[in-house]
PDB file of C-alpha atoms in Angstrom:
ATOM      1  CA  VAL A   1      35.437 -63.097 -71.599  1.00 51.00           C
ATOM      2  CA  LEU A   2      36.715 -60.257 -69.408  1.00 51.00           C
ATOM      3  CA  ALA A   3      33.750 -58.026 -70.311  1.00 51.00           C
ATOM      4  CA  ILE A   4      31.293 -60.802 -69.469  1.00 53.00           C
ATOM      5  CA  GLY A   5      33.033 -61.400 -66.140  1.00 45.00           C
ATOM      6  CA  VAL A   6      32.862 -57.720 -65.223  1.00 43.00           C
ATOM      7  CA  GLY A   7      29.227 -57.485 -66.323  1.00 52.00           C
ATOM      8  CA  GLU A   8      28.151 -60.599 -64.451  1.00 54.00           C
ATOM      9  CA  PHE A   9      30.161 -60.365 -61.236  1.00 49.00           C
ATOM     10  CA  ILE A  10      31.638 -56.921 -60.563  1.00 49.00           C
ATOM     11  CA  ALA A  11      28.905 -54.599 -61.881  1.00 49.00           C
ATOM     12  CA  PRO A  12      26.101 -56.019 -59.684  1.00 50.00           C
ATOM     13  CA  ILE A  13      28.251 -55.507 -56.578  1.00 51.00           C
ATOM     14  CA  THR A  14      29.118 -51.889 -57.378  1.00 52.00           C
ATOM     15  CA  GLU A  15      25.670 -50.797 -58.652  1.00 56.00           C
ATOM     16  CA  PRO A  16      24.212 -49.811 -55.223  1.00 54.00           C
ATOM     17  CA  GLN A  17      27.283 -47.694 -54.439  1.00 55.00           C
ATOM     18  CA  ALA A  18      27.033 -45.963 -57.823  1.00 58.00           C
ATOM     19  CA  GLN A  19      23.348 -45.155 -57.248  1.00 59.00           C
ATOM     20  CA  LEU A  20      24.152 -43.743 -53.799  1.00 54.00           C
ATOM     21  CA  LEU A  21      26.955 -41.570 -55.189  1.00 57.00           C
ATOM     22  CA  ARG A  22      24.665 -40.266 -57.946  1.00 60.00           C
ATOM     23  CA  ALA A  23      21.878 -39.468 -55.455  1.00 57.00           C
ATOM     24  CA  THR A  24      24.324 -37.579 -53.242  1.00 54.00           C
ATOM     25  CA  ALA A  25      25.580 -35.503 -56.158  1.00 56.00           C
ATOM     26  CA  LEU A  26      22.109 -34.694 -57.478  1.00 57.00           C
ATOM     27  CA  HIS A  27      20.356 -33.789 -54.232  1.00 54.00           C
ATOM     28  CA  LYS A  28      23.188 -32.172 -52.277  1.00 53.00           C
ATOM     29  CA  THR A  29      21.929 -33.680 -49.048  1.00 60.00           C
ATOM     30  CA  MET A  30      23.849 -35.741 -46.562  1.00 63.00           C
ATOM     31  CA  ILE A  31      23.495 -39.401 -47.530  1.00 67.00           C
ATOM     32  CA  THR A  32      24.993 -42.385 -45.732  1.00 69.00           C
ATOM     33  CA  HIS A  33      24.688 -46.065 -46.546  1.00 69.00           C
ATOM     34  CA  THR A  34      24.871 -48.473 -43.592  1.00 71.00           C
ATOM     35  CA  ARG A  35      23.817 -52.028 -42.928  1.00 77.00           C
ATOM     36  CA  TYR A  36      20.535 -50.495 -41.728  1.00 79.00           C
ATOM     37  CA  GLY A  37      19.775 -48.995 -45.134  1.00 85.00           C
ATOM     38  CA  ILE A  38      20.259 -45.572 -46.631  1.00 86.00           C
ATOM     39  CA  TRP A  39      20.121 -42.506 -44.372  1.00 87.00           C
ATOM     40  CA  LEU A  40      19.407 -39.027 -45.729  1.00 85.00           C
ATOM     41  CA  ARG A  41      19.431 -35.757 -43.860  1.00 83.00           C
ATOM     42  CA  GLU A  42      17.503 -32.779 -45.139  1.00 83.00           C
ATOM     43  CA  GLY A  43      17.707 -29.968 -42.613  1.00 82.00           C
ATOM     44  CA  GLN A  44      16.052 -31.231 -39.455  1.00 86.00           C
ATOM     45  CA  ARG A  45      14.600 -34.332 -41.084  1.00 88.00           C
ATOM     46  CA  PHE A  46      16.330 -37.717 -41.102  1.00 88.00           C
ATOM     47  CA  ILE A  47      15.065 -40.362 -43.531  1.00 89.00           C
ATOM     48  CA  ASN A  48      15.921 -44.054 -43.375  1.00 91.00           C
ATOM     49  CA  ILE A  49      15.192 -46.208 -46.434  1.00 91.00           C
ATOM     50  CA  ARG A  50      15.589 -49.898 -45.750  1.00 92.00           C
ATOM     51  CA  GLU A  51      14.722 -51.275 -49.198  1.00 89.00           C
ATOM     52  CA  LEU A  52      15.238 -50.118 -52.785  1.00 84.00           C
ATOM     53  CA  ASN A  53      13.081 -52.150 -55.162  1.00 84.00           C
ATOM     54  CA  ASP A  54      13.927 -52.994 -58.773  1.00 81.00           C
ATOM     55  CA  ASP A  55      10.921 -50.988 -60.009  1.00 82.00           C
ATOM     56  CA  GLY A  56      12.287 -47.796 -58.419  1.00 79.00           C
ATOM     57  CA  SER A  57       9.938 -47.811 -55.439  1.00 83.00           C
ATOM     58  CA  LEU A  58      11.167 -47.655 -51.863  1.00 87.00           C
ATOM     59  CA  ALA A  59      10.028 -49.796 -48.941  1.00 92.00           C
ATOM     60  CA  ASN A  60      10.230 -49.702 -45.150  1.00 95.00           C
ATOM     61  CA  ILE A  61      10.808 -45.956 -44.847  1.00 93.00           C
ATOM     62  CA  SER A  62      11.184 -44.125 -41.528  1.00 94.00           C
ATOM     63  CA  ILE A  63      11.228 -40.335 -41.228  1.00 94.00           C
ATOM     64  CA  TYR A  64      12.405 -38.580 -38.058  1.00 93.00           C
ATOM     65  CA  GLN A  65      11.904 -34.862 -37.406  1.00 92.00           C
ATOM     66  CA  VAL A  66      13.971 -33.026 -34.775  1.00 89.00           C
ATOM     67  CA  ASP A  67      13.709 -29.494 -33.363  1.00 89.00           C
ATOM     68  CA  ASP A  68      16.419 -26.832 -33.019  1.00 87.00           C
ATOM     69  CA  GLN A  69      17.782 -28.588 -29.905  1.00 85.00           C
ATOM     70  CA  GLN A  70      18.037 -31.873 -31.863  1.00 83.00           C
ATOM     71  CA  GLN A  71      15.182 -33.381 -29.841  1.00 87.00           C
ATOM     72  CA  LEU A  72      12.934 -35.842 -31.638  1.00 90.00           C
ATOM     73  CA  THR A  73       9.518 -34.277 -32.300  1.00 92.00           C
ATOM     74  CA  GLU A  74       7.895 -36.583 -34.859  1.00 93.00           C
ATOM     75  CA  MET A  75       8.295 -40.057 -36.307  1.00 94.00           C
ATOM     76  CA  GLN A  76       6.687 -41.407 -39.478  1.00 95.00           C
ATOM     77  CA  HIS A  77       6.827 -44.822 -41.070  1.00 96.00           C
ATOM     78  CA  ALA A  78       5.619 -45.846 -44.514  1.00 95.00           C
ATOM     79  CA  GLU A  79       5.498 -49.354 -45.893  1.00 95.00           C
ATOM     80  CA  GLN A  80       6.244 -48.128 -49.402  1.00 93.00           C
ATOM     81  CA  ALA A  81       6.969 -44.968 -51.407  1.00 90.00           C
ATOM     82  CA  VAL A  82       6.259 -44.580 -55.116  1.00 87.00           C
ATOM     83  CA  TYR A  83       7.830 -41.804 -57.188  1.00 85.00           C
ATOM     84  CA  LEU A  84       5.198 -39.649 -58.916  1.00 84.00           C
ATOM     85  CA  GLY A  85       7.605 -37.417 -60.831  1.00 82.00           C
ATOM     86  CA  GLN A  86       8.573 -33.768 -60.319  1.00 82.00           C
ATOM     87  CA  GLN A  87      10.334 -34.616 -57.030  1.00 77.00           C
ATOM     88  CA  GLN A  88       7.141 -35.973 -55.441  1.00 83.00           C
ATOM     89  CA  TRP A  89       6.649 -39.287 -53.660  1.00 86.00           C
ATOM     90  CA  ARG A  90       3.456 -41.001 -52.529  1.00 91.00           C
ATOM     91  CA  LEU A  91       3.885 -42.705 -49.155  1.00 92.00           C
ATOM     92  CA  GLN A  92       1.671 -45.739 -48.666  1.00 95.00           C
ATOM     93  CA  ASN A  93       0.359 -46.995 -45.315  1.00 96.00           C
ATOM     94  CA  LEU A  94       1.839 -44.036 -43.468  1.00 94.00           C
ATOM     95  CA  LYS A  95       1.805 -44.042 -39.660  1.00 95.00           C
ATOM     96  CA  ARG A  96       2.731 -40.887 -37.747  1.00 94.00           C
ATOM     97  CA  SER A  97       3.633 -40.278 -34.099  1.00 91.00           C
ATOM     98  CA  SER A  98       4.226 -36.833 -32.611  1.00 89.00           C
ATOM     99  CA  LEU A  99       6.168 -36.215 -29.434  1.00 81.00           C
ATOM    100  CA  THR A 100       5.490 -33.304 -27.156  1.00 73.00           C
ATOM    101  CA  GLN A 101       7.892 -31.867 -24.567  1.00 66.00           C
ATOM    102  CA  GLU A 102       5.793 -33.533 -21.849  1.00 62.00           C
ATOM    103  CA  LYS A 103       6.183 -36.995 -23.423  1.00 54.00           C
ATOM    104  CA  ARG A 104       9.960 -36.568 -23.749  1.00 51.00           C
ATOM    105  CA  LEU A 105      10.369 -35.769 -20.042  1.00 50.00           C
ATOM    106  CA  ARG A 106       8.842 -39.061 -18.911  1.00 50.00           C
TER     107      ARG A 106
END
């Protein structure tokens, strides 16, 4: 009875935290989980993943690129990302916006 209780009630609650911990250990990048989704930092790129689907795909992904002065230079948003293998993802319905110094001053 105890094993069934753990499997039915406790395991589903702790599964997202376990996946986040595993991803942090494997990729050695800064990963944070907030109420706004998962945030990853890879160098000067910040990635926000709002949804993790049961099939392993990601949804509602935003990617922010900053320069050496931590100024935002580019924003991208994809409706979905599908893992292709060998550390490659295919972003679907990608929209990209670039910011120039002139646009930031306004």
